[in-house]
């Protein structure tokens, strides 16, 4: 009972973030305003601005509050199968209507606001990259990958084409595309040996 | 003499685009306004809006008017050397102060405005991708790459990590990073053969 004011504060914060996602999905990030979020969440505009300095900062926290995306790597002993399972899940998240378009808008915002870029990296991108590198490193330590295998670059080759598709060509992300990237990374695309 | 009014129109268009780039470099895209471009270029605001529906559309044309980036592929017969030379040039352009930050801002805008995304793809990304695929295809036809070499995916593996670095981790783009990507693509990163 003594923590009731804190509970109310936490409930209000959660309601504001939930409303941000709901309204953002309905009308798109470009049309979203802090005023509209405040009105629908039944909160004061100043309450929102006290905690979040911009619409982008509010979106960042709201998306990360979903948290549960469950993008951890399994470790079945088969590194390719484990990467495939995790990247399928990531692609389903990015391609899904409830996360993808708002996440894409957040990355757009990061191009204009270096604080958003830094926070996005620190709180979402880098932890995900660390997990990928850790799973690859375990495989390398077990002799499943060559000792010279470039872990950071492998992470970039697994992620880069997906983000290129999401942000630049804006074609749909599919499991089939993930399979092609994994095949290229692990079976290689080397020059044909001369006869 | 008879085309003087057209000349004036073309000169004015060019002056507006040049001013957009100058002012954008000075104050950053986020702080740029069509009003400020109009004032510095000595043009009417409505003159600008008649031709460009938004700040993003104006930036797109202004950046593409630079045109001369010279991102064509050489064809020396050595596909890896040719890719290296072209991607070095692309990275120098993206990492350079006169193009990079505004190009990054344009991609940011594309995340909120599907017309900008479509125009960026059609007028810059797709033609560049086509050149990469054509150079790879020539190498494949000459037997320098295996017959099953996936040209589109190779293009995405060459581009994706660079855009990931430009837009997401925002680390500096270097020639050394290009070398690592080329090595990975052509020498492969396959699993270690079991003893």
mmCIF file with all atom_site columns, N, CA and C in Angstrom, chain A residues 37-70:
data_model
loop_
_atom_site.group_PDB
_atom_site.id
_atom_site.type_symbol
_atom_site.label_atom_id
_atom_site.label_alt_id
_atom_site.label_comp_id
_atom_site.label_asym_id
_atom_site.label_entity_id
_atom_site.label_seq_id
_atom_site.pdbx_PDB_ins_code
_atom_site.Cartn_x
_atom_site.Cartn_y
_atom_site.Cartn_z
_atom_site.occupancy
_atom_site.B_iso_or_equiv
_atom_site.pdbx_formal_charge
_atom_site.auth_seq_id
_atom_site.auth_comp_id
_atom_site.auth_asym_id
_atom_site.auth_atom_id
_atom_site.pdbx_PDB_model_num
ATOM 1   N N  . UNK A 1 37 ? -0.922 11.580  -28.200 1.00 0.00 ? 37 UNK A N  1
ATOM 2   C CA . UNK A 1 37 ? -0.680 10.490  -27.241 1.00 0.00 ? 37 UNK A CA 1
ATOM 3   C C  . UNK A 1 37 ? -1.227 10.897  -25.877 1.00 0.00 ? 37 UNK A C  1
ATOM 4   N N  . UNK A 1 38 ? -0.925 12.125  -25.456 1.00 0.00 ? 38 UNK A N  1
ATOM 5   C CA . UNK A 1 38 ? -1.377 12.614  -24.148 1.00 0.00 ? 38 UNK A CA 1
ATOM 6   C C  . UNK A 1 38 ? -2.903 12.546  -24.057 1.00 0.00 ? 38 UNK A C  1
ATOM 7   N N  . UNK A 1 39 ? -3.558 13.033  -25.105 1.00 0.00 ? 39 UNK A N  1
ATOM 8   C CA . UNK A 1 39 ? -5.023 13.071  -25.090 1.00 0.00 ? 39 UNK A CA 1
ATOM 9   C C  . UNK A 1 39 ? -5.593 11.656  -24.956 1.00 0.00 ? 39 UNK A C  1
ATOM 10  N N  . UNK A 1 40 ? -5.085 10.723  -25.755 1.00 0.00 ? 40 UNK A N  1
ATOM 11  C CA . UNK A 1 40 ? -5.670 9.382   -25.700 1.00 0.00 ? 40 UNK A CA 1
ATOM 12  C C  . UNK A 1 40 ? -5.311 8.647   -24.409 1.00 0.00 ? 40 UNK A C  1
ATOM 13  N N  . UNK A 1 41 ? -4.101 8.904   -23.904 1.00 0.00 ? 41 UNK A N  1
ATOM 14  C CA . UNK A 1 41 ? -3.690 8.203   -22.673 1.00 0.00 ? 41 UNK A CA 1
ATOM 15  C C  . UNK A 1 41 ? -4.279 8.878   -21.434 1.00 0.00 ? 41 UNK A C  1
ATOM 16  N N  . UNK A 1 42 ? -4.938 10.019  -21.614 1.00 0.00 ? 42 UNK A N  1
ATOM 17  C CA . UNK A 1 42 ? -5.485 10.739  -20.461 1.00 0.00 ? 42 UNK A CA 1
ATOM 18  C C  . UNK A 1 42 ? -4.384 11.269  -19.557 1.00 0.00 ? 42 UNK A C  1
ATOM 19  N N  . UNK A 1 43 ? -3.264 11.658  -20.162 1.00 0.00 ? 43 UNK A N  1
ATOM 20  C CA . UNK A 1 43 ? -2.135 12.204  -19.395 1.00 0.00 ? 43 UNK A CA 1
ATOM 21  C C  . UNK A 1 43 ? -1.900 13.647  -19.827 1.00 0.00 ? 43 UNK A C  1
ATOM 22  N N  . UNK A 1 44 ? -1.235 14.407  -18.999 1.00 0.00 ? 44 UNK A N  1
ATOM 23  C CA . UNK A 1 44 ? -0.886 15.773  -19.378 1.00 0.00 ? 44 UNK A CA 1
ATOM 24  C C  . UNK A 1 44 ? 0.298  15.759  -20.334 1.00 0.00 ? 44 UNK A C  1
ATOM 25  N N  . UNK A 1 45 ? 0.302  16.722  -21.247 1.00 0.00 ? 45 UNK A N  1
ATOM 26  C CA . UNK A 1 45 ? 1.406  16.843  -22.194 1.00 0.00 ? 45 UNK A CA 1
ATOM 27  C C  . UNK A 1 45 ? 2.721  17.021  -21.438 1.00 0.00 ? 45 UNK A C  1
ATOM 28  N N  . UNK A 1 46 ? 2.664  17.808  -20.371 1.00 0.00 ? 46 UNK A N  1
ATOM 29  C CA . UNK A 1 46 ? 3.892  18.088  -19.623 1.00 0.00 ? 46 UNK A CA 1
ATOM 30  C C  . UNK A 1 46 ? 4.401  16.849  -18.890 1.00 0.00 ? 46 UNK A C  1
ATOM 31  N N  . UNK A 1 47 ? 3.498  15.992  -18.499 1.00 0.00 ? 47 UNK A N  1
ATOM 32  C CA . UNK A 1 47 ? 3.907  14.718  -17.890 1.00 0.00 ? 47 UNK A CA 1
ATOM 33  C C  . UNK A 1 47 ? 4.773  13.940  -18.866 1.00 0.00 ? 47 UNK A C  1
ATOM 34  N N  . UNK A 1 48 ? 4.374  13.934  -20.119 1.00 0.00 ? 48 UNK A N  1
ATOM 35  C CA . UNK A 1 48 ? 5.151  13.204  -21.132 1.00 0.00 ? 48 UNK A CA 1
ATOM 36  C C  . UNK A 1 48 ? 6.489  13.895  -21.365 1.00 0.00 ? 48 UNK A C  1
ATOM 37  N N  . UNK A 1 49 ? 6.459  15.212  -21.552 1.00 0.00 ? 49 UNK A N  1
ATOM 38  C CA . UNK A 1 49 ? 7.710  15.930  -21.830 1.00 0.00 ? 49 UNK A CA 1
ATOM 39  C C  . UNK A 1 49 ? 8.679  15.887  -20.656 1.00 0.00 ? 49 UNK A C  1
ATOM 40  N N  . UNK A 1 50 ? 8.166  15.728  -19.438 1.00 0.00 ? 50 UNK A N  1
ATOM 41  C CA . UNK A 1 50 ? 9.085  15.620  -18.296 1.00 0.00 ? 50 UNK A CA 1
ATOM 42  C C  . UNK A 1 50 ? 9.959  14.384  -18.419 1.00 0.00 ? 50 UNK A C  1
ATOM 43  N N  . UNK A 1 51 ? 9.380  13.346  -18.994 1.00 0.00 ? 51 UNK A N  1
ATOM 44  C CA . UNK A 1 51 ? 10.124 12.086  -19.072 1.00 0.00 ? 51 UNK A CA 1
ATOM 45  C C  . UNK A 1 51 ? 10.810 11.890  -20.419 1.00 0.00 ? 51 UNK A C  1
ATOM 46  N N  . UNK A 1 52 ? 10.174 12.339  -21.480 1.00 0.00 ? 52 UNK A N  1
ATOM 47  C CA . UNK A 1 52 ? 10.726 12.119  -22.832 1.00 0.00 ? 52 UNK A CA 1
ATOM 48  C C  . UNK A 1 52 ? 10.894 13.470  -23.529 1.00 0.00 ? 52 UNK A C  1
ATOM 49  N N  . UNK A 1 53 ? 12.120 13.711  -24.033 1.00 0.00 ? 53 UNK A N  1
ATOM 50  C CA . UNK A 1 53 ? 12.400 15.027  -24.595 1.00 0.00 ? 53 UNK A CA 1
ATOM 51  C C  . UNK A 1 53 ? 11.867 15.184  -26.016 1.00 0.00 ? 53 UNK A C  1
ATOM 52  N N  . UNK A 1 54 ? 11.491 14.082  -26.644 1.00 0.00 ? 54 UNK A N  1
ATOM 53  C CA . UNK A 1 54 ? 11.018 14.158  -28.034 1.00 0.00 ? 54 UNK A CA 1
ATOM 54  C C  . UNK A 1 54 ? 10.147 12.949  -28.338 1.00 0.00 ? 54 UNK A C  1
ATOM 55  N N  . UNK A 1 55 ? 9.450  13.060  -29.458 1.00 0.00 ? 55 UNK A N  1
ATOM 56  C CA . UNK A 1 55 ? 8.612  11.967  -29.948 1.00 0.00 ? 55 UNK A CA 1
ATOM 57  C C  . UNK A 1 55 ? 9.461  10.721  -30.202 1.00 0.00 ? 55 UNK A C  1
ATOM 58  N N  . UNK A 1 56 ? 10.676 10.925  -30.714 1.00 0.00 ? 56 UNK A N  1
ATOM 59  C CA . UNK A 1 56 ? 11.568 9.800   -30.997 1.00 0.00 ? 56 UNK A CA 1
ATOM 60  C C  . UNK A 1 56 ? 11.976 9.072   -29.719 1.00 0.00 ? 56 UNK A C  1
ATOM 61  N N  . UNK A 1 57 ? 12.284 9.848   -28.673 1.00 0.00 ? 57 UNK A N  1
ATOM 62  C CA . UNK A 1 57 ? 12.673 9.244   -27.393 1.00 0.00 ? 57 UNK A CA 1
ATOM 63  C C  . UNK A 1 57 ? 11.521 8.426   -26.813 1.00 0.00 ? 57 UNK A C  1
ATOM 64  N N  . UNK A 1 58 ? 10.304 8.948   -26.959 1.00 0.00 ? 58 UNK A N  1
ATOM 65  C CA . UNK A 1 58 ? 9.119  8.235   -26.477 1.00 0.00 ? 58 UNK A CA 1
ATOM 66  C C  . UNK A 1 58 ? 8.919  6.934   -27.270 1.00 0.00 ? 58 UNK A C  1
ATOM 67  N N  . UNK A 1 59 ? 9.100  7.003   -28.581 1.00 0.00 ? 59 UNK A N  1
ATOM 68  C CA . UNK A 1 59 ? 8.944  5.799   -29.401 1.00 0.00 ? 59 UNK A CA 1
ATOM 69  C C  . UNK A 1 59 ? 9.998  4.753   -29.034 1.00 0.00 ? 59 UNK A C  1
ATOM 70  N N  . UNK A 1 60 ? 11.230 5.207   -28.836 1.00 0.00 ? 60 UNK A N  1
ATOM 71  C CA . UNK A 1 60 ? 12.312 4.287   -28.484 1.00 0.00 ? 60 UNK A CA 1
ATOM 72  C C  . UNK A 1 60 ? 11.954 3.486   -27.231 1.00 0.00 ? 60 UNK A C  1
ATOM 73  N N  . UNK A 1 61 ? 11.581 4.188   -26.164 1.00 0.00 ? 61 UNK A N  1
ATOM 74  C CA . UNK A 1 61 ? 11.220 3.482   -24.923 1.00 0.00 ? 61 UNK A CA 1
ATOM 75  C C  . UNK A 1 61 ? 10.006 2.584   -25.128 1.00 0.00 ? 61 UNK A C  1
ATOM 76  N N  . UNK A 1 62 ? 9.051  3.060   -25.900 1.00 0.00 ? 62 UNK A N  1
ATOM 77  C CA . UNK A 1 62 ? 7.827  2.276   -26.098 1.00 0.00 ? 62 UNK A CA 1
ATOM 78  C C  . UNK A 1 62 ? 8.131  0.978   -26.827 1.00 0.00 ? 62 UNK A C  1
ATOM 79  N N  . UNK A 1 63 ? 8.947  1.063   -27.879 1.00 0.00 ? 63 UNK A N  1
ATOM 80  C CA . UNK A 1 63 ? 9.287  -0.154  -28.625 1.00 0.00 ? 63 UNK A CA 1
ATOM 81  C C  . UNK A 1 63 ? 10.109 -1.106  -27.764 1.00 0.00 ? 63 UNK A C  1
ATOM 82  N N  . UNK A 1 64 ? 11.067 -0.547  -27.020 1.00 0.00 ? 64 UNK A N  1
ATOM 83  C CA . UNK A 1 64 ? 11.926 -1.427  -26.212 1.00 0.00 ? 64 UNK A CA 1
ATOM 84  C C  . UNK A 1 64 ? 11.168 -2.021  -25.034 1.00 0.00 ? 64 UNK A C  1
ATOM 85  N N  . UNK A 1 65 ? 10.058 -1.378  -24.650 1.00 0.00 ? 65 UNK A N  1
ATOM 86  C CA . UNK A 1 65 ? 9.267  -1.935  -23.538 1.00 0.00 ? 65 UNK A CA 1
ATOM 87  C C  . UNK A 1 65 ? 8.611  -3.246  -23.958 1.00 0.00 ? 65 UNK A C  1
ATOM 88  N N  . UNK A 1 66 ? 8.497  -3.467  -25.276 1.00 0.00 ? 66 UNK A N  1
ATOM 89  C CA . UNK A 1 66 ? 7.902  -4.732  -25.740 1.00 0.00 ? 66 UNK A CA 1
ATOM 90  C C  . UNK A 1 66 ? 8.808  -5.881  -25.349 1.00 0.00 ? 66 UNK A C  1
ATOM 91  N N  . UNK A 1 67 ? 10.104 -5.570  -25.387 1.00 0.00 ? 67 UNK A N  1
ATOM 92  C CA . UNK A 1 67 ? 11.107 -6.398  -24.738 1.00 0.00 ? 67 UNK A CA 1
ATOM 93  C C  . UNK A 1 67 ? 11.040 -7.859  -25.132 1.00 0.00 ? 67 UNK A C  1
ATOM 94  N N  . UNK A 1 68 ? 9.948  -8.457  -24.741 1.00 0.00 ? 68 UNK A N  1
ATOM 95  C CA . UNK A 1 68 ? 9.796  -9.888  -24.893 1.00 0.00 ? 68 UNK A CA 1
ATOM 96  C C  . UNK A 1 68 ? 10.070 -10.451 -26.270 1.00 0.00 ? 68 UNK A C  1
ATOM 97  N N  . UNK A 1 69 ? 10.631 -9.660  -27.252 1.00 0.00 ? 69 UNK A N  1
ATOM 98  C CA . UNK A 1 69 ? 10.756 -10.265 -28.584 1.00 0.00 ? 69 UNK A CA 1
ATOM 99  C C  . UNK A 1 69 ? 11.447 -11.614 -28.572 1.00 0.00 ? 69 UNK A C  1
ATOM 100 N N  . UNK A 1 70 ? 12.178 -11.940 -27.480 1.00 0.00 ? 70 UNK A N  1
ATOM 101 C CA . UNK A 1 70 ? 12.743 -13.287 -27.402 1.00 0.00 ? 70 UNK A CA 1
ATOM 102 C C  . UNK A 1 70 ? 13.752 -13.556 -28.493 1.00 0.00 ? 70 UNK A C  1
#
